PDB file of C-alpha atoms in Angstrom:
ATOM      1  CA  UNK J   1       0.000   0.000   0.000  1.00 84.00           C
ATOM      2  CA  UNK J   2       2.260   2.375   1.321  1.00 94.00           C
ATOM      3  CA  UNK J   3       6.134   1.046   1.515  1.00 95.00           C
ATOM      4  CA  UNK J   4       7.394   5.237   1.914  1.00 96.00           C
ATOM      5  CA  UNK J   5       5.975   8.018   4.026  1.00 97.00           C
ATOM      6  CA  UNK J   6       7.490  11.673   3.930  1.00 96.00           C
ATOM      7  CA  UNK J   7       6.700  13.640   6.578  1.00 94.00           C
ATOM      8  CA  UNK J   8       8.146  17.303   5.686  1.00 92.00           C
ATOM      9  CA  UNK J   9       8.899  19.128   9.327  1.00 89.00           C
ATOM     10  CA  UNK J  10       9.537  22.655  10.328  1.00 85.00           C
ATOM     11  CA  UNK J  11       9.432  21.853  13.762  1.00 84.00           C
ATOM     12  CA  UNK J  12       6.024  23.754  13.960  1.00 82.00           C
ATOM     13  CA  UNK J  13       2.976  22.163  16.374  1.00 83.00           C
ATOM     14  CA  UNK J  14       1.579  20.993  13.351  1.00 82.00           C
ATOM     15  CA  UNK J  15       3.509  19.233  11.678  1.00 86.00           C
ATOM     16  CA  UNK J  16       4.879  17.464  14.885  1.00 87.00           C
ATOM     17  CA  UNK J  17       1.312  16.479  14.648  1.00 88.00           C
ATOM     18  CA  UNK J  18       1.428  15.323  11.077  1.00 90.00           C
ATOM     19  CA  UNK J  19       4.188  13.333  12.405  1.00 91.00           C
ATOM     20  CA  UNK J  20       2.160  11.281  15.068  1.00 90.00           C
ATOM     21  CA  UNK J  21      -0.927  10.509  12.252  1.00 93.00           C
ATOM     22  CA  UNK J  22       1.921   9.817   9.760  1.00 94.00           C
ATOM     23  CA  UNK J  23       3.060   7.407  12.291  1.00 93.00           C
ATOM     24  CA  UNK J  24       0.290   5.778  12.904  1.00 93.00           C
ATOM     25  CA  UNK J  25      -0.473   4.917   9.155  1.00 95.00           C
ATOM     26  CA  UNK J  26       3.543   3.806   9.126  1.00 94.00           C
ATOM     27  CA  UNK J  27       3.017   1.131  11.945  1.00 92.00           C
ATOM     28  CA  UNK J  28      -0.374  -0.221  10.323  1.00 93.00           C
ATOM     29  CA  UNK J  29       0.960  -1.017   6.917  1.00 94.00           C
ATOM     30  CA  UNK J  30       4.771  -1.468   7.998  1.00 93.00           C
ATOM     31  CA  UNK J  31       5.860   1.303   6.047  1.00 95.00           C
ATOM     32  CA  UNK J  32       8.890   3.420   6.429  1.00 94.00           C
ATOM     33  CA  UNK J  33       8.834   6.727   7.681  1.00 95.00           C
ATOM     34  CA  UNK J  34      11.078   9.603   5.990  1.00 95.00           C
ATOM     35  CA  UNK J  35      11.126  12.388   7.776  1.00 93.00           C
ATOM     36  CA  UNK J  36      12.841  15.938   6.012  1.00 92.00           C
ATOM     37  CA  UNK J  37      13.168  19.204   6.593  1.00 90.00           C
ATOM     38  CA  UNK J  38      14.492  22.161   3.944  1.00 88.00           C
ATOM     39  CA  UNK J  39      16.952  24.935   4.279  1.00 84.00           C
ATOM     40  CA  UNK J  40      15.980  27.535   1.730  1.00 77.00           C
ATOM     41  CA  UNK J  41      19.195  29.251   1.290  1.00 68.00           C
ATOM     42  CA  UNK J  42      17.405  32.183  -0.770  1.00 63.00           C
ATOM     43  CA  UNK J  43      15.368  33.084   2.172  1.00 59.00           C
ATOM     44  CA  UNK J  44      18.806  32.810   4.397  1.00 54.00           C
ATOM     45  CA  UNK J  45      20.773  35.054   2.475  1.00 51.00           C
ATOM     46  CA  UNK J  46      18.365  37.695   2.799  1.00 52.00           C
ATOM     47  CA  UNK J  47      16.826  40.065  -0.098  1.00 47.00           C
ATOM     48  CA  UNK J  48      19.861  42.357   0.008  1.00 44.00           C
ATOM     49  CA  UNK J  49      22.742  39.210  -0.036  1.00 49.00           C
ATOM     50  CA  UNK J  50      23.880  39.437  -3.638  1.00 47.00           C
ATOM     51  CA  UNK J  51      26.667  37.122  -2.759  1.00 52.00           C
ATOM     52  CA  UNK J  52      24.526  34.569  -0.989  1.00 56.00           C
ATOM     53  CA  UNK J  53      25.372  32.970   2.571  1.00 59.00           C
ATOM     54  CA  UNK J  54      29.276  31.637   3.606  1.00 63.00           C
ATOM     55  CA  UNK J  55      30.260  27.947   4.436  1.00 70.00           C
ATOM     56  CA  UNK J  56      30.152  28.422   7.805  1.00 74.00           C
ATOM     57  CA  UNK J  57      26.396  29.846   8.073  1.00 69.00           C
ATOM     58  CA  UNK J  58      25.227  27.341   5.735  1.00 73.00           C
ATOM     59  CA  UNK J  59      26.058  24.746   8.181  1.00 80.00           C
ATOM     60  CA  UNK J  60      25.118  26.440  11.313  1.00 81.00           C
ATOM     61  CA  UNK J  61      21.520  26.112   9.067  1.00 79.00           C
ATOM     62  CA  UNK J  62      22.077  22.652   8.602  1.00 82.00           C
ATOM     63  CA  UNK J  63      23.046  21.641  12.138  1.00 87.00           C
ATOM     64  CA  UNK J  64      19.722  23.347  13.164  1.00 84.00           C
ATOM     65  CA  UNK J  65      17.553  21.877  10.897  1.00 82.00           C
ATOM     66  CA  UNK J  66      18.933  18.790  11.972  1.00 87.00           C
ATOM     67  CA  UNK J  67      18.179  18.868  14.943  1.00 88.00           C
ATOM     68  CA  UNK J  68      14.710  20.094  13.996  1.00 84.00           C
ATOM     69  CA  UNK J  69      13.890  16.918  11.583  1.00 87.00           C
ATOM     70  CA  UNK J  70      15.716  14.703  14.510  1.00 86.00           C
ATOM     71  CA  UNK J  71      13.191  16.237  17.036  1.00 86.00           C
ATOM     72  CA  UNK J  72       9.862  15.303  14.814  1.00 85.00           C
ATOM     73  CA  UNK J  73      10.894  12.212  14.076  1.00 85.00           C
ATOM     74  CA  UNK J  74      12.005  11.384  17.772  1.00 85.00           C
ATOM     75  CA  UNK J  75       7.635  11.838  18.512  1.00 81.00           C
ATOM     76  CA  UNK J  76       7.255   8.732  16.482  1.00 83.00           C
ATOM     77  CA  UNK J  77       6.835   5.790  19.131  1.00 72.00           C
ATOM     78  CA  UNK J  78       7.125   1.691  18.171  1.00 69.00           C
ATOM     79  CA  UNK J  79      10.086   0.186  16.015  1.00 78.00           C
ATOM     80  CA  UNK J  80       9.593   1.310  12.457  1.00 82.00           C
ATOM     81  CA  UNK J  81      12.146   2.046   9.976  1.00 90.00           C
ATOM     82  CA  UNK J  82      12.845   5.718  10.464  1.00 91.00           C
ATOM     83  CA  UNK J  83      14.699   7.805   8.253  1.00 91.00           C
ATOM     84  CA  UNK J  84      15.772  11.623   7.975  1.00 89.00           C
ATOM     85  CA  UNK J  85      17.265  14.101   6.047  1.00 91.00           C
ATOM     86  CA  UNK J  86      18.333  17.923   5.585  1.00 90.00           C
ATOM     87  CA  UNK J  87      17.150  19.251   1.775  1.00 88.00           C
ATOM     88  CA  UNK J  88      18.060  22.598   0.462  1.00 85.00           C
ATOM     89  CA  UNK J  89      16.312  24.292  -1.885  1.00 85.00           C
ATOM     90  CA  UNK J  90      13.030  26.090  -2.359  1.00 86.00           C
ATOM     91  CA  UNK J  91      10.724  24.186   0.055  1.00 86.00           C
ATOM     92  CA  UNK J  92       8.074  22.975  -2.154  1.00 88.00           C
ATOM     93  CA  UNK J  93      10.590  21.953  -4.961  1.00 91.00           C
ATOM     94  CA  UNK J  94      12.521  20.116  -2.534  1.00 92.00           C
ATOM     95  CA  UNK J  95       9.771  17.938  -1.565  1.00 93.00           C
ATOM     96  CA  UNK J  96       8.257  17.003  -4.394  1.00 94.00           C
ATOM     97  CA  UNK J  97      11.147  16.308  -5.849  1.00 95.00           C
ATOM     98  CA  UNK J  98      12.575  13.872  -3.387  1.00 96.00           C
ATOM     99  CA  UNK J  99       8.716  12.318  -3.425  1.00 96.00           C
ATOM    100  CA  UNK J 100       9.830  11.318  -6.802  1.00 94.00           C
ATOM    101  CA  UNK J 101      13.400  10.740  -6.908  1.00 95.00           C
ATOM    102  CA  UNK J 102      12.563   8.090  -3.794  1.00 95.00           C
ATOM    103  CA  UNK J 103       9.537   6.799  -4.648  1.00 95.00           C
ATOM    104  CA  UNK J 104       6.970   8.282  -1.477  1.00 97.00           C
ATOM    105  CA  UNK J 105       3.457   6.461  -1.790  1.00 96.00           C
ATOM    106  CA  UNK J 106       2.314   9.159   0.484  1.00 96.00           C
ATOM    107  CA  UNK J 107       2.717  12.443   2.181  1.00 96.00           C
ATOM    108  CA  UNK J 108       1.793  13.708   5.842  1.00 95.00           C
ATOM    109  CA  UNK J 109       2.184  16.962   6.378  1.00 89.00           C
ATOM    110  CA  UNK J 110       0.655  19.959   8.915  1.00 86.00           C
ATOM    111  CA  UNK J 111      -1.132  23.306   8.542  1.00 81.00           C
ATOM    112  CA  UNK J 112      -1.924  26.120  10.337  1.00 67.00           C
ATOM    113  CA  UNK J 113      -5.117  25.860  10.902  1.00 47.00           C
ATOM    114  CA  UNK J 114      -8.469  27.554   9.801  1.00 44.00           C
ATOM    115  CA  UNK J 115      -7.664  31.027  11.036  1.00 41.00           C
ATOM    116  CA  UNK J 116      -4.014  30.671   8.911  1.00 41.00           C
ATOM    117  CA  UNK J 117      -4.211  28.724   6.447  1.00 44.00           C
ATOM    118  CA  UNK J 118      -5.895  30.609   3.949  1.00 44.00           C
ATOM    119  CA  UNK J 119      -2.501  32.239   3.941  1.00 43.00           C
ATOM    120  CA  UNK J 120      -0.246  29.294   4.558  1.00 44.00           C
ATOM    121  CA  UNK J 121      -2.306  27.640   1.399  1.00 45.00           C
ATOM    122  CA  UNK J 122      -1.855  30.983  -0.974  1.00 41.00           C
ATOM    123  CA  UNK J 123       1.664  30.760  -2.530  1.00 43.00           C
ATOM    124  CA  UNK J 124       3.249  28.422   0.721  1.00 73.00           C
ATOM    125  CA  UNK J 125       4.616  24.922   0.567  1.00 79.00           C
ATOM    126  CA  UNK J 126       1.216  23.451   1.752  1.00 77.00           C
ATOM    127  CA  UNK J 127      -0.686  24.818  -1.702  1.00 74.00           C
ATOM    128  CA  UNK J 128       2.232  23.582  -3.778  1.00 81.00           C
ATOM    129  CA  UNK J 129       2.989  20.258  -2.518  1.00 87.00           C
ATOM    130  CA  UNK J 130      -1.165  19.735  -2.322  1.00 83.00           C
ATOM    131  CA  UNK J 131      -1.272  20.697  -5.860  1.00 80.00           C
ATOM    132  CA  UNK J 132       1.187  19.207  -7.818  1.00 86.00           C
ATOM    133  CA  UNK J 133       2.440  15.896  -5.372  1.00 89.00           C
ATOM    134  CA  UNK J 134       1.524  12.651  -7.649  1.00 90.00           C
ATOM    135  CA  UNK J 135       0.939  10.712  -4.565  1.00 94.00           C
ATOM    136  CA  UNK J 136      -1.831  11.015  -1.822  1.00 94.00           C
ATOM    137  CA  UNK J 137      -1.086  14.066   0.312  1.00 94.00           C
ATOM    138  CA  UNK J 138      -2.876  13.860   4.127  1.00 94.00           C
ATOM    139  CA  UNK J 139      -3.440  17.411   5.484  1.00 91.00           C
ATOM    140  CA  UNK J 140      -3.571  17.698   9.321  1.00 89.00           C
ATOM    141  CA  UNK J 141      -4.007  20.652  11.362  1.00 81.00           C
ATOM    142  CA  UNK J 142      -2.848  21.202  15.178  1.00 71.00           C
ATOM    143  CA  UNK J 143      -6.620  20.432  17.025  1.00 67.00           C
ATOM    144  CA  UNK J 144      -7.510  18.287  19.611  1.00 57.00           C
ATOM    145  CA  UNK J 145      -9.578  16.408  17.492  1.00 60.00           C
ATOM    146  CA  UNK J 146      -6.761  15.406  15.511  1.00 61.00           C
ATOM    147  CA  UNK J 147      -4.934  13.494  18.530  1.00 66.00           C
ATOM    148  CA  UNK J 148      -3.775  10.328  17.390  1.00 73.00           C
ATOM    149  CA  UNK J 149      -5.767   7.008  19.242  1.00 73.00           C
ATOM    150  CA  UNK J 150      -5.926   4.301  18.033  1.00 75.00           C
ATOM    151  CA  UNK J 151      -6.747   4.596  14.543  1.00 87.00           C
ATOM    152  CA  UNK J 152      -9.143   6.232  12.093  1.00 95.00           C
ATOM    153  CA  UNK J 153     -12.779   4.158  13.245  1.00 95.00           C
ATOM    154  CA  UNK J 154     -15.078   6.296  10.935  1.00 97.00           C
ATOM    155  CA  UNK J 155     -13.822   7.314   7.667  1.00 98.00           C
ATOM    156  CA  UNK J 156     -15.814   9.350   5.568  1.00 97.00           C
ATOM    157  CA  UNK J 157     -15.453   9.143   1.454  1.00 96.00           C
ATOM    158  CA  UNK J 158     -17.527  12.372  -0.453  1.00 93.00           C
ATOM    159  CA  UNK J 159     -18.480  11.228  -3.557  1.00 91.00           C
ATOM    160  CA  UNK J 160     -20.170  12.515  -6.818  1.00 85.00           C
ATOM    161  CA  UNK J 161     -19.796   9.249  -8.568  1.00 86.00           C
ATOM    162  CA  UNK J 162     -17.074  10.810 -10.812  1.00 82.00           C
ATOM    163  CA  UNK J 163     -13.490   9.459 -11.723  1.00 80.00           C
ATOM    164  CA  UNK J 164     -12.116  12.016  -9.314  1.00 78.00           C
ATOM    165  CA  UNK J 165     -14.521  10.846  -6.279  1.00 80.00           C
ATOM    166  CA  UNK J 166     -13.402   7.186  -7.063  1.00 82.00           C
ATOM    167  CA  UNK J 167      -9.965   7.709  -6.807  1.00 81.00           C
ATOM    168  CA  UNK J 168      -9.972   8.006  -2.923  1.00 91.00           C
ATOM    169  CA  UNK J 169     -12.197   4.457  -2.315  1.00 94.00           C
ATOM    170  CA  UNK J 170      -9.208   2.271  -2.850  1.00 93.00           C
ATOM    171  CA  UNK J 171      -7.261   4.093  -0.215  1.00 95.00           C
ATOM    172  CA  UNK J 172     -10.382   4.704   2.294  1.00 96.00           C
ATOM    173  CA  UNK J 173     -11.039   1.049   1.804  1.00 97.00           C
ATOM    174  CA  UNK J 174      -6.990  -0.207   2.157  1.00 96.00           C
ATOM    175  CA  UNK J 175      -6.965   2.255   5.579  1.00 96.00           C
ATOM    176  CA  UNK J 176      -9.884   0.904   6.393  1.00 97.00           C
ATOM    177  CA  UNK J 177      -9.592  -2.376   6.580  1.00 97.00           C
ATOM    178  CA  UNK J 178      -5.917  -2.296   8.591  1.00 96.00           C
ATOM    179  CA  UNK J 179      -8.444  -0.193  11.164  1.00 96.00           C
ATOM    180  CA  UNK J 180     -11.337  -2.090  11.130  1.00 96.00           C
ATOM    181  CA  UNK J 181     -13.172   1.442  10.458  1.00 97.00           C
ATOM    182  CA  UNK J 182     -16.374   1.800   9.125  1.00 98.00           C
ATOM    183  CA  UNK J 183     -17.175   3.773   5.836  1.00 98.00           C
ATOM    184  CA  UNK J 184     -19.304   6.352   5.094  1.00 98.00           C
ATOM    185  CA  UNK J 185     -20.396   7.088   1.472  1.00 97.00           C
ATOM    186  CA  UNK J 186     -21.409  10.205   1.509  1.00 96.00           C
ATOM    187  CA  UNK J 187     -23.061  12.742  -1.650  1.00 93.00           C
ATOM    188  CA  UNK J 188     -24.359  15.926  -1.624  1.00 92.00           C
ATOM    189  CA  UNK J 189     -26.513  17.139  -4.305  1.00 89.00           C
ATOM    190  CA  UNK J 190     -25.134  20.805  -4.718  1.00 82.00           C
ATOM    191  CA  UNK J 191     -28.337  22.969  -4.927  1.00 74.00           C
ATOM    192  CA  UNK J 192     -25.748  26.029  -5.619  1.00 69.00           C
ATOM    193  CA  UNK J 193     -25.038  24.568  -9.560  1.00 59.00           C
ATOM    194  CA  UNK J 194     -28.464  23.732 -10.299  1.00 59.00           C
ATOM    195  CA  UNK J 195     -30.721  26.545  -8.885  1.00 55.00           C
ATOM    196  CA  UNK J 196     -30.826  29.566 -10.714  1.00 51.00           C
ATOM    197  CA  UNK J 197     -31.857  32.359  -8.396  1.00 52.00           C
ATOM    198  CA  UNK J 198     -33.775  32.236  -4.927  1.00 48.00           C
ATOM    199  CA  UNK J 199     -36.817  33.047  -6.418  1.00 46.00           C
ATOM    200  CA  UNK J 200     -36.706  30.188  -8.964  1.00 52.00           C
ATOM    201  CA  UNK J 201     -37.506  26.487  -7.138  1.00 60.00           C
ATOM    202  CA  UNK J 202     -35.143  24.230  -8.359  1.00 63.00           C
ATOM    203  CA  UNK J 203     -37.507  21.203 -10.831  1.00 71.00           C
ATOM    204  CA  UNK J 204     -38.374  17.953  -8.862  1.00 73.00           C
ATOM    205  CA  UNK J 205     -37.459  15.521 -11.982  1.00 86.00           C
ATOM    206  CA  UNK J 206     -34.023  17.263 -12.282  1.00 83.00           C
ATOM    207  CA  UNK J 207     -33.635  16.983  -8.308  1.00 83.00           C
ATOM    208  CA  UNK J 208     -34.699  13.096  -8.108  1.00 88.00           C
ATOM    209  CA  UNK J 209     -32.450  12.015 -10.970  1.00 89.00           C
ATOM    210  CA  UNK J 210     -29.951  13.786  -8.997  1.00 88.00           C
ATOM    211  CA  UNK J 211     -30.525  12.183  -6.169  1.00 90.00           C
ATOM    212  CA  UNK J 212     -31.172   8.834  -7.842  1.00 93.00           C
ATOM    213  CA  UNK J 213     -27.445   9.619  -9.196  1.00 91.00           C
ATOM    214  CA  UNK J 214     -26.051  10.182  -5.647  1.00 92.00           C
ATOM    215  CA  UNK J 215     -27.362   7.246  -4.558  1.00 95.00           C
ATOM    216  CA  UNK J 216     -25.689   5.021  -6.988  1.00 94.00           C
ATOM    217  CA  UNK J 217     -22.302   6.590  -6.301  1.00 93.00           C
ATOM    218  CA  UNK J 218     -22.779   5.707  -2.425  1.00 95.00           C
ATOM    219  CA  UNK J 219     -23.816   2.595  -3.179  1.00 97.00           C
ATOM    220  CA  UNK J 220     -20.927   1.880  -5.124  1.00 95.00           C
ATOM    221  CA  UNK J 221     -18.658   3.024  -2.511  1.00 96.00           C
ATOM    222  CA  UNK J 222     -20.395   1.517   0.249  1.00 97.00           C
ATOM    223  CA  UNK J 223     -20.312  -1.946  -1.661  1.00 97.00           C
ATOM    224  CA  UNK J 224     -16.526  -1.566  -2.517  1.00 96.00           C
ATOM    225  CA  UNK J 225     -16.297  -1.205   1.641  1.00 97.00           C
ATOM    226  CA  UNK J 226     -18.402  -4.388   2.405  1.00 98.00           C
ATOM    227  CA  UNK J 227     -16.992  -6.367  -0.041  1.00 97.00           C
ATOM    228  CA  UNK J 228     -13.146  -5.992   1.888  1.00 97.00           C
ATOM    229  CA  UNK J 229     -15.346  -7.018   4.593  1.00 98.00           C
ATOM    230  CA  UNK J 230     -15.826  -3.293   6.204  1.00 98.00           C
ATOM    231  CA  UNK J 231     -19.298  -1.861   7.705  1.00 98.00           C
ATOM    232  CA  UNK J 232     -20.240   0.807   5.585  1.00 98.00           C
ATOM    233  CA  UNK J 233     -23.226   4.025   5.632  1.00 98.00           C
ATOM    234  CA  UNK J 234     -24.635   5.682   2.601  1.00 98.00           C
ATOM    235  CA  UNK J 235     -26.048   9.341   2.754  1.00 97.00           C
ATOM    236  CA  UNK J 236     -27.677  11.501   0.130  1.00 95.00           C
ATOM    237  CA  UNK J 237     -28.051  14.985   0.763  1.00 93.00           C
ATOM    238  CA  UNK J 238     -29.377  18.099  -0.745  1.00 90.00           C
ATOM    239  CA  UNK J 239     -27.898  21.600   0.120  1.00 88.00           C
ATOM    240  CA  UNK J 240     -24.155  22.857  -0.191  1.00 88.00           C
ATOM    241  CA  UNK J 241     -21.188  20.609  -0.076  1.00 89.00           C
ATOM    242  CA  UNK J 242     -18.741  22.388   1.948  1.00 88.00           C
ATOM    243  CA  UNK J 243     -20.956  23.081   4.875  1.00 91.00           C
ATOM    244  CA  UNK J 244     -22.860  19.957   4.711  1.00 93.00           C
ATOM    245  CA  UNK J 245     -19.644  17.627   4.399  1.00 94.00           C
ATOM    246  CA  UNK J 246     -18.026  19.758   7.537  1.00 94.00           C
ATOM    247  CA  UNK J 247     -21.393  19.207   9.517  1.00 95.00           C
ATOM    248  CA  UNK J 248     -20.876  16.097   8.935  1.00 97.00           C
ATOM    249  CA  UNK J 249     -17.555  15.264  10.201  1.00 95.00           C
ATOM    250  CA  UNK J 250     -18.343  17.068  12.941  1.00 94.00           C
ATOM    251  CA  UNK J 251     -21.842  14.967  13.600  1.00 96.00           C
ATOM    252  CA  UNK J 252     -20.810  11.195  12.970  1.00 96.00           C
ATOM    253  CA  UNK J 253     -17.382  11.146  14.686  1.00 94.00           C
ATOM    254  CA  UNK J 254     -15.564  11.255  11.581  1.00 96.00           C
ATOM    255  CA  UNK J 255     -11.679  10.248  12.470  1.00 95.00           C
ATOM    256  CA  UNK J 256     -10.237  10.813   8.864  1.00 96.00           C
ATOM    257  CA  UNK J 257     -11.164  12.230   5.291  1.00 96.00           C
ATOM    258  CA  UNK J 258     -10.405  10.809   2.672  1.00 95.00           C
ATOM    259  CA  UNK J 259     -11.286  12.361  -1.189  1.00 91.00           C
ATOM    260  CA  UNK J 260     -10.715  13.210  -4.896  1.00 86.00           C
ATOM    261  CA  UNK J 261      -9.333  15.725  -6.713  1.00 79.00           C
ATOM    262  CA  UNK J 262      -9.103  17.110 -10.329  1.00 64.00           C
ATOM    263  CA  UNK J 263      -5.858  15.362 -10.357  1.00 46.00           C
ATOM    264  CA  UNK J 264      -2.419  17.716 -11.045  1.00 43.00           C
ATOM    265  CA  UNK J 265      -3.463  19.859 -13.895  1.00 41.00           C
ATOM    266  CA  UNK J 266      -6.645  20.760 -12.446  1.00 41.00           C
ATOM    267  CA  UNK J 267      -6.631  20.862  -8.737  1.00 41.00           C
ATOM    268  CA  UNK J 268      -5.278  24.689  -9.169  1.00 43.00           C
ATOM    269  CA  UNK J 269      -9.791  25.258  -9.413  1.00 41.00           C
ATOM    270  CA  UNK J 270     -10.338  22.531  -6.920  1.00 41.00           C
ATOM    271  CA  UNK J 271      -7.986  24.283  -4.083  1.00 42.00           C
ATOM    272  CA  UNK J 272      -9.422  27.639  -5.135  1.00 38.00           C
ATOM    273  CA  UNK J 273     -12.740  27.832  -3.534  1.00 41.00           C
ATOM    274  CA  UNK J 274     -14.122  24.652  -3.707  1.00 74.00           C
ATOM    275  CA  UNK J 275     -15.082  21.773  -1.658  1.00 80.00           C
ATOM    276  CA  UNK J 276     -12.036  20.239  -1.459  1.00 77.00           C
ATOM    277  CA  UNK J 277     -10.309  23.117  -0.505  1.00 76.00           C
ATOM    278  CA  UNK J 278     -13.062  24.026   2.335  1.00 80.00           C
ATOM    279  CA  UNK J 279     -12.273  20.392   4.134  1.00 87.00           C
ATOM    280  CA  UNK J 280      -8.584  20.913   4.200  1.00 85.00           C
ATOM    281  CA  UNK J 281      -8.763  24.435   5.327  1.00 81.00           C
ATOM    282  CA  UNK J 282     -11.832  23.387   7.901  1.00 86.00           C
ATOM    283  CA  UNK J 283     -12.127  19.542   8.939  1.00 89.00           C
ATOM    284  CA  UNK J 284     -11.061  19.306  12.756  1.00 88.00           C
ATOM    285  CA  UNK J 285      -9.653  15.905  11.353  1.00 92.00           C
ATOM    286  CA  UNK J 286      -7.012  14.931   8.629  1.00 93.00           C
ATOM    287  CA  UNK J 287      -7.567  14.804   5.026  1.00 93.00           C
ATOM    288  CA  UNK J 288      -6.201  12.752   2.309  1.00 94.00           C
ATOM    289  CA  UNK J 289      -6.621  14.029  -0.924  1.00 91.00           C
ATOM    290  CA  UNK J 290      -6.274  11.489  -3.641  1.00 90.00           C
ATOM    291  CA  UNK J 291      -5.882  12.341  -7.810  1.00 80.00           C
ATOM    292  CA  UNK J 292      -7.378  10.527 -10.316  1.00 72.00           C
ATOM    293  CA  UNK J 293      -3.843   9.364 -11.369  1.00 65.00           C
ATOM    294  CA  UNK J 294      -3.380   7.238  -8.209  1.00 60.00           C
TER     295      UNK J 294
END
C-alpha cells in the first residue's frame, strides 16, 4: 500500500502532529517513515545578499535543521524504519522532488489551521505540494480532534460518482480495513449549480435524478467497503457541499477524510474555492486528498 511516508517538518505544532498521524499509518501497513526538513538558502541570504550565505552559516543552518527533523521524528513511538534528512532548496521543490526521486506512496504533512491557512495555502509549501504531489497528500491541522488514538474508526469518502470521487475508495477502503473502520459514502446534491436564483424552485425531476445519481455513487462506494469485509453508511443529501460535508464530520465522529481531486493539472480550481479546498482548510480531522492518477 504504502512502503514510503514523507513527513516534511519545520518543527512547527503541526507538523509534529502530522508526524504522530503519519506514524500511525507507518506502523499499520509497515511502512517506512522519511522524515525531512528544507533549508531555503534564498530566504537565508536575505533580499539584500547578492553574494549569498558563507560555508560556515550554511552549516550552522544545517546543524539546526537537523536537529529540527531529529526532534519530529524522535515523537514517532514503536520500532519502524525511520529515516531523515536535511534538503536545500526552495521548500516545495525540494519535496516534491525527493517524493519522486525516492519513490513516497504518500505524504503527511501539517497546517496552520483555519484562522491561517488561507494564507499558509496561498503561494506556501502546503498549496504547492497539495497541488502538484503525484501521490496522496494527508493534510492535518494542530486540534484536539486530531490526537492520534488508536486509529481512524469512521472514515468518511464524499463522492459525486465521478473518476475524481473514485480515486480516494481504494485508499479509504486499504486504511480501512488495517483499522477495522467503518465507511461512510457520503453525496451531496449541490443545490448552488443547479438553482438559478432564490426566487426560482429548483424542478423535482431534475432533483430526483440527482438524487437517484447520488445514490448510486454511495452505493458503489459503500459496496466496494463491504466487499473488503468493512461496515459501511450511505447518505444523500441536498444543500451545499462544503458546509454539509463539515457538519458532517463534525456529527458522525468522523476520524479521517479521505477524497478526490481534479488530479495535477486541475486541482489549481479545486484548491481555489471549492469543496475540497473548504475540508482541508476546515475539517477538525485529517484529510487525504487522492488524484485521479493514483
Amino acid at each position: 500500500m504504502y512502503d514510503t511516508i514523507l513527513v516534511p517538518t519545520d518543527g512547527s505544532d503541526h507538523a509534529r502532529r502530522a508526524a504522530e498521524h503519519a506514524g500511525l499509518v507507518a506502523a499499520a501497513v509497515d511502512a517506512t517513515l522519511q522524515f525531512v526538513t528544507v533549508v531555503d538558502l534564498d530566504v537565508a541570504a536575505g533580499p539584500f545578499s547578492a553574494g549569498g550565505v558563507d560555508d560556515d552559516y550554511v552549516e550552522q543552518l544545517t546543524e539546526a535543521a537537523r536537529s529540527t527533523v531529529d526532534g519530529t521524528a524522535s515523537l514517532v513511538d514503536g520500532d519502524m524504519a525511520i529515516e531523515s534528512d536535511v534538503l536545500t532548496g526552495t521548500p516545495a521543490d525540494a519535496i516534491l522532488n525527493y517524493v519522486t526521486d525516492h519513490d513516497v506512496d504518500m505524504v503527511c504533512l501539517g497546517t496552520h489551521g483555519r484562522s491561517g491557512l488561507h494564507r499558509y495555502l496561498t503561494g506556501s509549501v502546503a498549496e504547492r505540494v497539495l497541488r502538484r504531489a503525484p501521490v496522496p497528500v494527508m493534510t492535518v491541522r494542530e486540534t484536539d480532534e486530531r490526537e492520534v488514538g488508536d486509529g481512524y474508526d469512521e472514515i468518511l469518502v464524499p463522492t459525486d460518482g465521478s473518476d475524481r470521487a473514485a480515486a480516494a475508495v481504494a485508499h479509504a477502503v486499504s486504511l480501512g480495513e488495517r483499522f477495522d473502520s467503518r465507511v461512510h459514502a457520503v453525496s451531496v446534491v449541490n443545490v448552488g449549480d443547479i438553482a438559478t436564483g432564490s426566487e426560482v424552485g429548483l424542478p423535482e425531476n431534475l432533483l430526483r435524478e440527482l438524487e437517484l445519481a447520488a445514490d448510486d455513487a454511495t452505493a458503489a462506494v459503500a459496496g466496494e467497503a463491504r466487499a473488503a469485509g468493512l461496515d459501511a453508511v450511505t447518505s444523500v443529501s441536498v444543500g451545499r457541499p462544503k458546509a454539509a460535508l463539515l457538519a458532517y464530520v463534525e456529527d458522525n465522529g468522523i476520524d479521517l477524510v479521505c477524497m478526490g481531486t481534479h488530479g495535477r493539472t486541475g486541482l489549481d480550481r479545486v484548491l481555489v474555492g471549492s469543496t475540497a479546498e473548504a475540508l482541508v482548510r476546515g475539517s477538525a480531522v485529517p484529510v487525504m486528498t487522492v488524484s485521479p492518477a493514483e
